[in-house]
Structure formats: structure tokens, C-alpha cells
Amino acid sequence: MTEKIKKLKEEKNAVILAHYYVPAEVQAVADYIGDSYYLSKKAKETKADIIVFCGVRFMGESAVILNPDKKVLMPDLNADCAMAHMVTEEKIKEMRSKYEDLAVVCYINSTAKIKALCDVCVTSSNAVKIVEKLPNKNIFFVPDKNLGSFVKKQVKDKNIILNDGYCPVHAEITENDVISSKEKHPNAKFLVHPECEEAVVKLSDFTGSTADIINYVSQSEDKEFLIGTEDGVFYELEKENPDKKFYTVREKQVCFDMKLVNLEKLYDILKYEKNEIKLDQEIINAATKPLERMLELTK
Ligand code: 13P
Ligand code: SF4
């Protein structure tokens, strides 16, 4: 299947982008594997005619917004991110009416419709840097309360208002899980994604995006790591660091939507050019500005 996909990809001048959370065999066939920021940059820059996005829906939508002339296909259109739906248009409008100088900062894990109402997008790797650069005092951070509170801790001179969204996968990791895993692996460094609860983040040796966690491990002299994010990152961690040991905090840390992506679906949609992401032109126009601004402010 891998060979068939590679051949088809050449024939059609397609590029395969994969998030670290999709199954290992899908990551293995991808041209680029990365975190949300890296993949959105690659989607913007590509010269390919077709982008196959192996991830969840908001990622494919962002690729369409950043590169509307390309055909963006997804192996499974049902692969969605629960958090992306955890803020409403009404809530954003209500907050805008309360604060005159409000900037609505939108985690990229949100629907295209929500992005269209926001001032700037961020990912877990650039959120602090971008919020620091905004001229606005009042910030409404949507949809993730956990990434929002991580930013709030570091950007003290702004009034950061949180929304009640969260990632159900990262929220499952509890303080007690971390404490008991640390007891089992006393020499392990604890690395965590900022989508985890504040109490969990507090116990970490390092907090960052999936790519930041992977980079941290590569540069570290330590040999054992407790990983506070989705299990998919183990593929890259183990491939790049055969001399190091990695442990989950819970028995399983799985985003089932990411696991809907598989090689059979990938082959099928590429062969028949199915599952194209389509968005209203109006939404594309309005959502381009916050996404482009994110790329600009991250430079
Ligand atoms: P990053 O890719 O920015 O680390 O975010 C993780 C995630 O939950 C993607 O859905
Ligand atoms: Fe969404 Fe969480 Fe899955 Fe990432 S891990 S796609 S934030 S549900």
C-alpha cells in the first residue's frame, strides 16, 4: 500500500502532510510530518497540485484557506476535533460588544467559520509570542481554556479572557496520573502539551507543542521521558531517539479522530480525488486574514 501511494503521489503531483497524532504507518508515507504550525506553513508554501491532509478537519480547512487554488483532500472527512466546536459565534459577538479594543485570538483548532470572526490565529507553538506582540490590552482567547491559561501565565500585562473549551484527550490526563507515573519512573523528565489542565502543566519539566516536545527530547542529555500528549508522537520520538525511553502518563492517550486516518483511505481518496474540503468563498476571504497574520507574526 505504501509503494502504491508513493507512485500515485508522484503521478498526481500531490503532497502528503501528516500530523504527529495520525497512525505511524501514515506518518511513514508522508512528505512532511509536523505540528499544526509547521503543517499550515507547508500547506501555504507547497507547489503541489493536490494536498492530502492526514489529520483532523480544521487542519484541512486551514490548508484551503491558506492555499485556495489547491485541491485539499482528507482521508476521512469525519475526523474532526471536538475542541474546534467549543466556542460559539454569539459568544464572540457578545465579548466584542463588551470591550472596545478586544482582540479575539483563535487557536487554530477551531472551525473555519469561527476563524472568520477572529483577529489572529495561533498554534500551541506560537501563542505566547503572538499574544505578546498584539497592541490590544483585552484578549478573548478561544476555544481552549488550557492553552489560554498557559498564555495568561506568561503574558502578565494583558487582560486575557478565557473561554470554556478544552481537548477531551489531554483533559483526561490528571494530576494523580502524573504523580503516580513519576513514582514509577523517578528519573524521567515530564514533558507536556499546553492543552493539558493547568494542574498537570504545573508538574512538567517542559511544556510545548508536539514539535517542541520532540525537539526538546532530541536536544536533551536525559534518557527517560514521561510524555503528556497523544500517543502518536511516540513514532517520531522512538525513531529519532533509539537510545532513549518514553512512557505514557495514562495507559492510553488516544485521539480517536486522528486514528480514523489510515493507508487504505489515503490511497482511495488520492486515486479517485475524493473527500475534497470545500468552503464558502466568503468564509475563505474572512478567515485568510487571521491565518496570514499568524504566519507573519511568527516569522
Ligand atoms: P500541535 O500540533 O500544535 O502540537 O497541537 C496538538 C493538537 O492537538 C492538534 O490537534
Ligand atoms: Fe482536537 Fe484534542 Fe484530538 Fe488535538 S488531540 S485533534 S485538540 S481532540
PDB file of C-alpha atoms and ligand atoms in Angstrom:
ATOM      1  CA  MET A   1       0.000   0.000   0.000  1.00  0.00           C
ATOM      2  CA  THR A   2       2.852   2.370   0.881  1.00  0.00           C
ATOM      3  CA  GLU A   3       4.512   1.840  -2.521  1.00  0.00           C
ATOM      4  CA  LYS A   4       1.190   2.286  -4.343  1.00  0.00           C
ATOM      5  CA  ILE A   5       0.564   5.575  -2.518  1.00  0.00           C
ATOM      6  CA  LYS A   6       4.060   6.849  -3.300  1.00  0.00           C
ATOM      7  CA  LYS A   7       3.634   6.078  -7.007  1.00  0.00           C
ATOM      8  CA  LEU A   8       0.206   7.701  -7.161  1.00  0.00           C
ATOM      9  CA  LYS A   9       1.514  10.755  -5.330  1.00  0.00           C
ATOM     10  CA  GLU A  10       4.244  11.256  -7.980  1.00  0.00           C
ATOM     11  CA  GLU A  11       1.793  10.778 -10.866  1.00  0.00           C
ATOM     12  CA  LYS A  12      -0.633  13.343  -9.479  1.00  0.00           C
ATOM     13  CA  ASN A  13       1.923  15.821  -8.146  1.00  0.00           C
ATOM     14  CA  ALA A  14       0.399  15.529  -4.664  1.00  0.00           C
ATOM     15  CA  VAL A  15       1.972  16.289  -1.313  1.00  0.00           C
ATOM     16  CA  ILE A  16       1.056  14.329   1.829  1.00  0.00           C
ATOM     17  CA  LEU A  17       1.029  16.260   5.106  1.00  0.00           C
ATOM     18  CA  ALA A  18       0.580  14.323   8.348  1.00  0.00           C
ATOM     19  CA  HIS A  19       0.137  15.382  11.945  1.00  0.00           C
ATOM     20  CA  TYR A  20       2.153  13.561  14.633  1.00  0.00           C
ATOM     21  CA  TYR A  21      -1.077  12.062  16.034  1.00  0.00           C
ATOM     22  CA  VAL A  22      -2.108  10.028  12.963  1.00  0.00           C
ATOM     23  CA  PRO A  23      -1.149   6.304  12.915  1.00  0.00           C
ATOM     24  CA  ALA A  24       2.569   5.520  12.434  1.00  0.00           C
ATOM     25  CA  GLU A  25       2.140   3.876   9.014  1.00  0.00           C
ATOM     26  CA  VAL A  26       0.502   7.066   7.708  1.00  0.00           C
ATOM     27  CA  GLN A  27       3.281   9.258   9.128  1.00  0.00           C
ATOM     28  CA  ALA A  28       5.778   6.919   7.410  1.00  0.00           C
ATOM     29  CA  VAL A  29       4.337   7.632   3.958  1.00  0.00           C
ATOM     30  CA  ALA A  30       4.017  11.416   4.418  1.00  0.00           C
ATOM     31  CA  ASP A  31       6.235  14.033   2.767  1.00  0.00           C
ATOM     32  CA  TYR A  32       6.038  16.243   5.832  1.00  0.00           C
ATOM     33  CA  ILE A  33       5.127  15.311   9.414  1.00  0.00           C
ATOM     34  CA  GLY A  34       4.706  18.041  11.979  1.00  0.00           C
ATOM     35  CA  ASP A  35       2.730  20.052  14.459  1.00  0.00           C
ATOM     36  CA  SER A  36      -0.181  22.298  13.460  1.00  0.00           C
ATOM     37  CA  TYR A  37       2.028  25.328  12.799  1.00  0.00           C
ATOM     38  CA  TYR A  38       4.580  23.534  10.631  1.00  0.00           C
ATOM     39  CA  LEU A  39       1.871  21.823   8.592  1.00  0.00           C
ATOM     40  CA  SER A  40      -0.022  25.070   7.937  1.00  0.00           C
ATOM     41  CA  LYS A  41       3.232  26.655   6.722  1.00  0.00           C
ATOM     42  CA  LYS A  42       3.879  23.691   4.432  1.00  0.00           C
ATOM     43  CA  ALA A  43       0.307  23.859   3.107  1.00  0.00           C
ATOM     44  CA  LYS A  44       0.824  27.507   2.253  1.00  0.00           C
ATOM     45  CA  GLU A  45       4.212  27.007   0.549  1.00  0.00           C
ATOM     46  CA  THR A  46       3.609  23.865  -1.478  1.00  0.00           C
ATOM     47  CA  LYS A  47       3.880  23.807  -5.267  1.00  0.00           C
ATOM     48  CA  ALA A  48       1.961  20.514  -5.475  1.00  0.00           C
ATOM     49  CA  ASP A  49      -1.421  20.415  -7.249  1.00  0.00           C
ATOM     50  CA  ILE A  50      -3.080  18.320  -4.556  1.00  0.00           C
ATOM     51  CA  ILE A  51      -2.623  18.498  -0.783  1.00  0.00           C
ATOM     52  CA  VAL A  52      -3.580  15.330   1.084  1.00  0.00           C
ATOM     53  CA  PHE A  53      -4.047  16.349   4.701  1.00  0.00           C
ATOM     54  CA  CYS A  54      -3.758  13.460   7.159  1.00  0.00           C
ATOM     55  CA  GLY A  55      -5.175  14.968  10.305  1.00  0.00           C
ATOM     56  CA  VAL A  56      -8.457  16.425  11.510  1.00  0.00           C
ATOM     57  CA  ARG A  57     -10.848  18.713   9.698  1.00  0.00           C
ATOM     58  CA  PHE A  58      -9.677  22.109  10.960  1.00  0.00           C
ATOM     59  CA  MET A  59      -6.235  21.305   9.516  1.00  0.00           C
ATOM     60  CA  GLY A  60      -7.633  20.589   6.052  1.00  0.00           C
ATOM     61  CA  GLU A  61      -9.783  23.727   6.248  1.00  0.00           C
ATOM     62  CA  SER A  62      -6.757  25.842   7.183  1.00  0.00           C
ATOM     63  CA  ALA A  63      -4.888  24.434   4.164  1.00  0.00           C
ATOM     64  CA  VAL A  64      -7.775  25.500   1.878  1.00  0.00           C
ATOM     65  CA  ILE A  65      -7.872  28.991   3.421  1.00  0.00           C
ATOM     66  CA  LEU A  66      -4.099  29.455   3.054  1.00  0.00           C
ATOM     67  CA  ASN A  67      -3.942  27.968  -0.436  1.00  0.00           C
ATOM     68  CA  PRO A  68      -7.409  28.237  -2.010  1.00  0.00           C
ATOM     69  CA  ASP A  69      -6.264  27.317  -5.529  1.00  0.00           C
ATOM     70  CA  LYS A  70      -5.174  23.843  -4.461  1.00  0.00           C
ATOM     71  CA  LYS A  71      -7.293  20.761  -4.142  1.00  0.00           C
ATOM     72  CA  VAL A  72      -7.206  19.693  -0.465  1.00  0.00           C
ATOM     73  CA  LEU A  73      -8.256  16.098   0.199  1.00  0.00           C
ATOM     74  CA  MET A  74      -8.659  14.325   3.530  1.00  0.00           C
ATOM     75  CA  PRO A  75      -8.638  10.526   4.030  1.00  0.00           C
ATOM     76  CA  ASP A  76     -11.677  10.766   6.348  1.00  0.00           C
ATOM     77  CA  LEU A  77     -13.939  13.805   6.466  1.00  0.00           C
ATOM     78  CA  ASN A  78     -15.377  12.599   9.781  1.00  0.00           C
ATOM     79  CA  ALA A  79     -12.037  13.099  11.507  1.00  0.00           C
ATOM     80  CA  ASP A  80     -12.880  16.205  13.496  1.00  0.00           C
ATOM     81  CA  CYS A  81     -11.558  17.938  16.605  1.00  0.00           C
ATOM     82  CA  ALA A  82     -14.109  18.180  19.431  1.00  0.00           C
ATOM     83  CA  MET A  83     -12.494  21.340  20.796  1.00  0.00           C
ATOM     84  CA  ALA A  84     -12.859  23.125  17.432  1.00  0.00           C
ATOM     85  CA  HIS A  85     -16.612  23.401  18.164  1.00  0.00           C
ATOM     86  CA  MET A  86     -16.363  24.647  21.734  1.00  0.00           C
ATOM     87  CA  VAL A  87     -16.938  28.346  21.134  1.00  0.00           C
ATOM     88  CA  THR A  88     -19.965  29.981  19.523  1.00  0.00           C
ATOM     89  CA  GLU A  89     -20.299  32.934  17.169  1.00  0.00           C
ATOM     90  CA  GLU A  90     -22.703  34.505  19.704  1.00  0.00           C
ATOM     91  CA  LYS A  91     -20.097  34.343  22.479  1.00  0.00           C
ATOM     92  CA  ILE A  92     -17.535  36.129  20.300  1.00  0.00           C
ATOM     93  CA  LYS A  93     -20.049  38.819  19.349  1.00  0.00           C
ATOM     94  CA  GLU A  94     -21.029  39.270  22.997  1.00  0.00           C
ATOM     95  CA  MET A  95     -17.385  39.756  24.048  1.00  0.00           C
ATOM     96  CA  ARG A  96     -16.764  42.212  21.225  1.00  0.00           C
ATOM     97  CA  SER A  97     -19.678  44.310  22.443  1.00  0.00           C
ATOM     98  CA  LYS A  98     -18.206  44.407  25.980  1.00  0.00           C
ATOM     99  CA  TYR A  99     -14.657  45.564  25.130  1.00  0.00           C
ATOM    100  CA  GLU A 100     -13.906  48.197  22.541  1.00  0.00           C
ATOM    101  CA  ASP A 101     -10.285  47.226  21.936  1.00  0.00           C
ATOM    102  CA  LEU A 102     -10.822  43.453  22.100  1.00  0.00           C
ATOM    103  CA  ALA A 103      -8.601  41.128  20.048  1.00  0.00           C
ATOM    104  CA  VAL A 104     -10.129  37.710  19.510  1.00  0.00           C
ATOM    105  CA  VAL A 105      -7.266  35.217  19.428  1.00  0.00           C
ATOM    106  CA  CYS A 106      -8.222  31.942  17.911  1.00  0.00           C
ATOM    107  CA  TYR A 107      -6.380  28.674  18.454  1.00  0.00           C
ATOM    108  CA  ILE A 108      -6.029  27.043  15.029  1.00  0.00           C
ATOM    109  CA  ASN A 109      -8.084  24.138  16.481  1.00  0.00           C
ATOM    110  CA  SER A 110     -11.327  25.875  15.532  1.00  0.00           C
ATOM    111  CA  THR A 111     -13.776  25.777  12.635  1.00  0.00           C
ATOM    112  CA  ALA A 112     -13.282  27.963   9.551  1.00  0.00           C
ATOM    113  CA  LYS A 113     -16.480  29.823  10.495  1.00  0.00           C
ATOM    114  CA  ILE A 114     -15.004  30.784  13.879  1.00  0.00           C
ATOM    115  CA  LYS A 115     -11.656  31.763  12.359  1.00  0.00           C
ATOM    116  CA  ALA A 116     -13.558  34.114  10.055  1.00  0.00           C
ATOM    117  CA  LEU A 117     -14.693  36.083  13.144  1.00  0.00           C
ATOM    118  CA  CYS A 118     -11.280  36.378  14.785  1.00  0.00           C
ATOM    119  CA  ASP A 119      -8.338  38.789  14.622  1.00  0.00           C
ATOM    120  CA  VAL A 120      -5.460  36.368  14.656  1.00  0.00           C
ATOM    121  CA  CYS A 121      -4.880  32.623  14.800  1.00  0.00           C
ATOM    122  CA  VAL A 122      -2.262  30.922  16.946  1.00  0.00           C
ATOM    123  CA  THR A 123      -0.988  27.384  17.479  1.00  0.00           C
ATOM    124  CA  SER A 124       0.419  25.848  20.619  1.00  0.00           C
ATOM    125  CA  SER A 125       3.955  26.661  19.425  1.00  0.00           C
ATOM    126  CA  ASN A 126       3.481  30.387  18.808  1.00  0.00           C
ATOM    127  CA  ALA A 127       0.567  31.502  21.035  1.00  0.00           C
ATOM    128  CA  VAL A 128       2.679  33.262  23.693  1.00  0.00           C
ATOM    129  CA  LYS A 129       4.838  35.060  21.121  1.00  0.00           C
ATOM    130  CA  ILE A 130       1.820  36.279  19.130  1.00  0.00           C
ATOM    131  CA  VAL A 131      -0.273  37.443  22.094  1.00  0.00           C
ATOM    132  CA  GLU A 132       2.768  39.376  23.397  1.00  0.00           C
ATOM    133  CA  LYS A 133       3.020  41.203  20.072  1.00  0.00           C
ATOM    134  CA  LEU A 134      -0.632  42.324  19.908  1.00  0.00           C
ATOM    135  CA  PRO A 135      -1.276  46.006  20.649  1.00  0.00           C
ATOM    136  CA  ASN A 136      -4.601  45.206  22.384  1.00  0.00           C
ATOM    137  CA  LYS A 137      -4.942  45.095  26.163  1.00  0.00           C
ATOM    138  CA  ASN A 138      -8.062  42.901  26.184  1.00  0.00           C
ATOM    139  CA  ILE A 139      -7.780  39.465  24.612  1.00  0.00           C
ATOM    140  CA  PHE A 140     -10.520  36.858  24.225  1.00  0.00           C
ATOM    141  CA  PHE A 141      -8.727  33.539  23.785  1.00  0.00           C
ATOM    142  CA  VAL A 142     -10.824  30.811  22.077  1.00  0.00           C
ATOM    143  CA  PRO A 143     -11.645  27.939  22.196  1.00  0.00           C
ATOM    144  CA  ASP A 144      -9.070  26.316  24.540  1.00  0.00           C
ATOM    145  CA  LYS A 145      -9.108  27.411  28.188  1.00  0.00           C
ATOM    146  CA  ASN A 146      -5.956  25.401  28.917  1.00  0.00           C
ATOM    147  CA  LEU A 147      -3.761  26.879  26.187  1.00  0.00           C
ATOM    148  CA  GLY A 148      -5.340  30.231  27.088  1.00  0.00           C
ATOM    149  CA  SER A 149      -4.359  29.907  30.730  1.00  0.00           C
ATOM    150  CA  PHE A 150      -0.830  28.811  29.738  1.00  0.00           C
ATOM    151  CA  VAL A 151      -0.531  32.052  27.712  1.00  0.00           C
ATOM    152  CA  LYS A 152      -2.078  34.094  30.537  1.00  0.00           C
ATOM    153  CA  LYS A 153       0.592  32.862  32.970  1.00  0.00           C
ATOM    154  CA  GLN A 154       3.324  34.189  30.706  1.00  0.00           C
ATOM    155  CA  VAL A 155       1.787  37.383  29.333  1.00  0.00           C
ATOM    156  CA  LYS A 156       1.033  39.284  32.516  1.00  0.00           C
ATOM    157  CA  ASP A 157       0.364  42.769  31.153  1.00  0.00           C
ATOM    158  CA  LYS A 158      -2.811  41.815  29.261  1.00  0.00           C
ATOM    159  CA  ASN A 159      -6.341  41.014  30.312  1.00  0.00           C
ATOM    160  CA  ILE A 160      -6.735  37.526  28.833  1.00  0.00           C
ATOM    161  CA  ILE A 161     -10.320  36.303  28.994  1.00  0.00           C
ATOM    162  CA  LEU A 162     -10.738  32.546  28.760  1.00  0.00           C
ATOM    163  CA  ASN A 163     -13.411  30.521  27.011  1.00  0.00           C
ATOM    164  CA  ASP A 164     -14.670  27.214  28.357  1.00  0.00           C
ATOM    165  CA  GLY A 165     -13.329  24.846  25.638  1.00  0.00           C
ATOM    166  CA  TYR A 166     -10.829  22.029  26.087  1.00  0.00           C
ATOM    167  CA  CYS A 167      -9.347  18.995  24.379  1.00  0.00           C
ATOM    168  CA  PRO A 168     -11.031  15.852  25.739  1.00  0.00           C
ATOM    169  CA  VAL A 169      -7.900  13.777  25.085  1.00  0.00           C
ATOM    170  CA  HIS A 170      -5.498  15.998  27.013  1.00  0.00           C
ATOM    171  CA  ALA A 171      -8.073  16.757  29.715  1.00  0.00           C
ATOM    172  CA  GLU A 172      -8.132  13.061  30.618  1.00  0.00           C
ATOM    173  CA  ILE A 173      -4.612  13.306  31.996  1.00  0.00           C
ATOM    174  CA  THR A 174      -4.903  14.086  35.702  1.00  0.00           C
ATOM    175  CA  GLU A 175      -2.525  15.349  38.351  1.00  0.00           C
ATOM    176  CA  ASN A 176      -2.709  11.923  40.037  1.00  0.00           C
ATOM    177  CA  ASP A 177      -1.767  10.147  36.795  1.00  0.00           C
ATOM    178  CA  VAL A 178       1.357  12.283  36.655  1.00  0.00           C
ATOM    179  CA  ILE A 179       2.251  11.805  40.316  1.00  0.00           C
ATOM    180  CA  SER A 180       1.952   8.011  40.121  1.00  0.00           C
ATOM    181  CA  SER A 181       3.875   7.814  36.803  1.00  0.00           C
ATOM    182  CA  LYS A 182       6.638   9.931  38.290  1.00  0.00           C
ATOM    183  CA  GLU A 183       6.855   7.468  41.188  1.00  0.00           C
ATOM    184  CA  LYS A 184       7.223   4.594  38.704  1.00  0.00           C
ATOM    185  CA  HIS A 185       9.827   6.460  36.628  1.00  0.00           C
ATOM    186  CA  PRO A 186      11.671   8.756  39.037  1.00  0.00           C
ATOM    187  CA  ASN A 187      14.432   9.598  36.533  1.00  0.00           C
ATOM    188  CA  ALA A 188      12.096  10.590  33.731  1.00  0.00           C
ATOM    189  CA  LYS A 189      11.578  14.204  32.688  1.00  0.00           C
ATOM    190  CA  PHE A 190       7.891  15.094  32.310  1.00  0.00           C
ATOM    191  CA  LEU A 191       7.076  16.820  29.008  1.00  0.00           C
ATOM    192  CA  VAL A 192       3.572  18.115  28.466  1.00  0.00           C
ATOM    193  CA  HIS A 193       1.345  19.734  25.845  1.00  0.00           C
ATOM    194  CA  PRO A 194      -0.303  23.038  26.911  1.00  0.00           C
ATOM    195  CA  GLU A 195      -3.739  21.568  26.092  1.00  0.00           C
ATOM    196  CA  CYS A 196      -3.441  19.717  29.432  1.00  0.00           C
ATOM    197  CA  GLU A 197      -5.072  21.082  32.584  1.00  0.00           C
ATOM    198  CA  GLU A 198      -3.175  23.789  34.471  1.00  0.00           C
ATOM    199  CA  ALA A 199      -2.528  21.464  37.455  1.00  0.00           C
ATOM    200  CA  VAL A 200      -0.848  18.953  35.112  1.00  0.00           C
ATOM    201  CA  VAL A 201       1.187  21.601  33.284  1.00  0.00           C
ATOM    202  CA  LYS A 202       2.443  22.817  36.680  1.00  0.00           C
ATOM    203  CA  LEU A 203       4.146  19.449  37.270  1.00  0.00           C
ATOM    204  CA  SER A 204       6.067  19.498  33.996  1.00  0.00           C
ATOM    205  CA  ASP A 205       9.754  19.971  33.279  1.00  0.00           C
ATOM    206  CA  PHE A 206       8.858  21.347  29.857  1.00  0.00           C
ATOM    207  CA  THR A 207       5.622  22.478  28.166  1.00  0.00           C
ATOM    208  CA  GLY A 208       5.297  22.838  24.410  1.00  0.00           C
ATOM    209  CA  SER A 209       3.649  21.778  21.166  1.00  0.00           C
ATOM    210  CA  THR A 210       4.159  18.267  19.785  1.00  0.00           C
ATOM    211  CA  ALA A 211       7.109  19.506  17.703  1.00  0.00           C
ATOM    212  CA  ASP A 212       8.555  21.395  20.692  1.00  0.00           C
ATOM    213  CA  ILE A 213       8.370  18.207  22.795  1.00  0.00           C
ATOM    214  CA  ILE A 214      10.137  16.211  20.059  1.00  0.00           C
ATOM    215  CA  ASN A 215      12.854  18.871  19.709  1.00  0.00           C
ATOM    216  CA  TYR A 216      13.318  19.034  23.472  1.00  0.00           C
ATOM    217  CA  VAL A 217      13.979  15.271  23.601  1.00  0.00           C
ATOM    218  CA  SER A 218      16.491  15.379  20.718  1.00  0.00           C
ATOM    219  CA  GLN A 219      18.486  18.104  22.445  1.00  0.00           C
ATOM    220  CA  SER A 220      18.294  16.647  25.951  1.00  0.00           C
ATOM    221  CA  GLU A 221      21.035  14.661  27.702  1.00  0.00           C
ATOM    222  CA  ASP A 222      18.336  12.844  29.697  1.00  0.00           C
ATOM    223  CA  LYS A 223      17.434   9.272  28.815  1.00  0.00           C
ATOM    224  CA  GLU A 224      13.866   8.819  30.091  1.00  0.00           C
ATOM    225  CA  PHE A 225      10.741  10.851  29.404  1.00  0.00           C
ATOM    226  CA  LEU A 226       7.122  10.851  30.511  1.00  0.00           C
ATOM    227  CA  ILE A 227       5.015  12.132  27.639  1.00  0.00           C
ATOM    228  CA  GLY A 228       1.901  14.196  28.381  1.00  0.00           C
ATOM    229  CA  THR A 229       0.298  14.267  24.954  1.00  0.00           C
ATOM    230  CA  GLU A 230      -1.305  11.975  22.377  1.00  0.00           C
ATOM    231  CA  ASP A 231       0.394   8.599  21.742  1.00  0.00           C
ATOM    232  CA  GLY A 232       1.074   9.315  18.047  1.00  0.00           C
ATOM    233  CA  VAL A 233       4.222  11.288  18.943  1.00  0.00           C
ATOM    234  CA  PHE A 234       5.891   8.053  20.091  1.00  0.00           C
ATOM    235  CA  TYR A 235       6.559   7.098  16.454  1.00  0.00           C
ATOM    236  CA  GLU A 236       8.844  10.083  15.818  1.00  0.00           C
ATOM    237  CA  LEU A 237      10.289  10.090  19.351  1.00  0.00           C
ATOM    238  CA  GLU A 238      11.349   6.440  19.156  1.00  0.00           C
ATOM    239  CA  LYS A 239      12.536   6.637  15.537  1.00  0.00           C
ATOM    240  CA  GLU A 240      14.794   9.617  16.225  1.00  0.00           C
ATOM    241  CA  ASN A 241      15.979   8.574  19.702  1.00  0.00           C
ATOM    242  CA  PRO A 242      16.562   4.808  19.814  1.00  0.00           C
ATOM    243  CA  ASP A 243      18.729   5.186  22.936  1.00  0.00           C
ATOM    244  CA  LYS A 244      16.011   6.934  24.974  1.00  0.00           C
ATOM    245  CA  LYS A 245      12.932   5.583  26.775  1.00  0.00           C
ATOM    246  CA  PHE A 246       9.422   7.019  26.611  1.00  0.00           C
ATOM    247  CA  TYR A 247       6.437   6.361  28.856  1.00  0.00           C
ATOM    248  CA  THR A 248       2.790   7.422  28.682  1.00  0.00           C
ATOM    249  CA  VAL A 249       1.225   9.036  31.735  1.00  0.00           C
ATOM    250  CA  ARG A 250      -2.007   7.067  31.337  1.00  0.00           C
ATOM    251  CA  GLU A 251      -2.319   3.621  29.805  1.00  0.00           C
ATOM    252  CA  LYS A 252      -3.653   5.140  26.585  1.00  0.00           C
ATOM    253  CA  GLN A 253      -3.629   8.744  25.364  1.00  0.00           C
ATOM    254  CA  VAL A 254      -5.535   8.487  22.097  1.00  0.00           C
ATOM    255  CA  CYS A 255      -7.370  10.942  19.852  1.00  0.00           C
ATOM    256  CA  PHE A 256      -9.772   8.613  18.043  1.00  0.00           C
ATOM    257  CA  ASP A 257     -10.451  11.155  15.316  1.00  0.00           C
ATOM    258  CA  MET A 258      -6.778  11.229  14.340  1.00  0.00           C
ATOM    259  CA  LYS A 259      -6.834   7.430  14.257  1.00  0.00           C
ATOM    260  CA  LEU A 260      -9.624   7.440  11.624  1.00  0.00           C
ATOM    261  CA  VAL A 261      -6.895   8.136   9.073  1.00  0.00           C
ATOM    262  CA  ASN A 262      -5.396   5.011   7.505  1.00  0.00           C
ATOM    263  CA  LEU A 263      -3.437   3.931   4.411  1.00  0.00           C
ATOM    264  CA  GLU A 264      -6.410   2.348   2.630  1.00  0.00           C
ATOM    265  CA  LYS A 265      -8.460   5.554   2.883  1.00  0.00           C
ATOM    266  CA  LEU A 266      -5.455   7.644   1.879  1.00  0.00           C
ATOM    267  CA  TYR A 267      -4.925   5.552  -1.261  1.00  0.00           C
ATOM    268  CA  ASP A 268      -8.613   5.591  -2.168  1.00  0.00           C
ATOM    269  CA  ILE A 269      -9.122   9.347  -1.874  1.00  0.00           C
ATOM    270  CA  LEU A 270      -5.925  10.106  -3.777  1.00  0.00           C
ATOM    271  CA  LYS A 271      -6.757   7.674  -6.582  1.00  0.00           C
ATOM    272  CA  TYR A 272     -10.308   8.991  -7.064  1.00  0.00           C
ATOM    273  CA  GLU A 273      -9.602  12.536  -5.821  1.00  0.00           C
ATOM    274  CA  LYS A 274     -12.413  12.214  -3.274  1.00  0.00           C
ATOM    275  CA  ASN A 275     -13.130  13.961   0.033  1.00  0.00           C
ATOM    276  CA  GLU A 276     -12.195  17.431  -1.117  1.00  0.00           C
ATOM    277  CA  ILE A 277     -12.625  20.151   1.522  1.00  0.00           C
ATOM    278  CA  LYS A 278     -14.969  22.833   0.228  1.00  0.00           C
ATOM    279  CA  LEU A 279     -15.579  26.147   1.988  1.00  0.00           C
ATOM    280  CA  ASP A 280     -17.721  29.168   1.121  1.00  0.00           C
ATOM    281  CA  GLN A 281     -15.700  31.869  -0.614  1.00  0.00           C
ATOM    282  CA  GLU A 282     -16.942  34.383   1.963  1.00  0.00           C
ATOM    283  CA  ILE A 283     -15.561  32.268   4.811  1.00  0.00           C
ATOM    284  CA  ILE A 284     -12.256  31.802   2.981  1.00  0.00           C
ATOM    285  CA  ASN A 285     -11.945  35.555   2.467  1.00  0.00           C
ATOM    286  CA  ALA A 286     -12.644  36.385   6.108  1.00  0.00           C
ATOM    287  CA  ALA A 287     -10.510  33.593   7.593  1.00  0.00           C
ATOM    288  CA  THR A 288      -7.451  34.368   5.438  1.00  0.00           C
ATOM    289  CA  LYS A 289      -6.501  37.472   7.431  1.00  0.00           C
ATOM    290  CA  PRO A 290      -6.160  35.827  10.889  1.00  0.00           C
ATOM    291  CA  LEU A 291      -4.250  32.869   9.470  1.00  0.00           C
ATOM    292  CA  GLU A 292      -1.907  35.013   7.363  1.00  0.00           C
ATOM    293  CA  ARG A 293      -1.379  37.295  10.350  1.00  0.00           C
ATOM    294  CA  MET A 294      -0.315  34.261  12.387  1.00  0.00           C
ATOM    295  CA  LEU A 295       2.298  33.326   9.771  1.00  0.00           C
ATOM    296  CA  GLU A 296       3.506  36.941   9.628  1.00  0.00           C
ATOM    297  CA  LEU A 297       3.768  37.384  13.421  1.00  0.00           C
ATOM    298  CA  THR A 298       5.588  34.060  13.858  1.00  0.00           C
ATOM    299  CA  LYS A 299       8.415  34.972  11.477  1.00  0.00           C
TER     300      LYS A 299
HETATM  301  P1  13P B   1       0.140  20.887  17.998  1.00  0.00           P
HETATM  302  O1  13P B   1       0.179  20.183  16.695  1.00  0.00           O
HETATM  303  O2  13P B   1       0.244  22.356  17.804  1.00  0.00           O
HETATM  304  O3  13P B   1       1.139  20.377  18.968  1.00  0.00           O
HETATM  305  O4  13P B   1      -1.312  20.636  18.615  1.00  0.00           O
HETATM  306  C1  13P B   1      -1.734  19.399  19.027  1.00  0.00           C
HETATM  307  C2  13P B   1      -3.126  19.088  18.663  1.00  0.00           C
HETATM  308  O5  13P B   1      -3.945  18.785  19.474  1.00  0.00           O
HETATM  309  C3  13P B   1      -3.504  19.118  17.289  1.00  0.00           C
HETATM  310  O6  13P B   1      -4.806  18.808  17.219  1.00  0.00           O
HETATM  311 FE1  SF4 B   2      -8.633  18.010  18.924  1.00  0.00          FE
HETATM  312 FE2  SF4 B   2      -7.560  17.057  21.128  1.00  0.00          FE
HETATM  313 FE3  SF4 B   2      -7.751  15.457  19.021  1.00  0.00          FE
HETATM  314 FE4  SF4 B   2      -5.995  17.519  19.024  1.00  0.00          FE
HETATM  315  S1  SF4 B   2      -5.962  15.717  20.345  1.00  0.00           S
HETATM  316  S2  SF4 B   2      -7.398  16.955  17.391  1.00  0.00           S
HETATM  317  S3  SF4 B   2      -7.138  19.044  20.232  1.00  0.00           S
HETATM  318  S4  SF4 B   2      -9.471  16.364  20.175  1.00  0.00           S
END
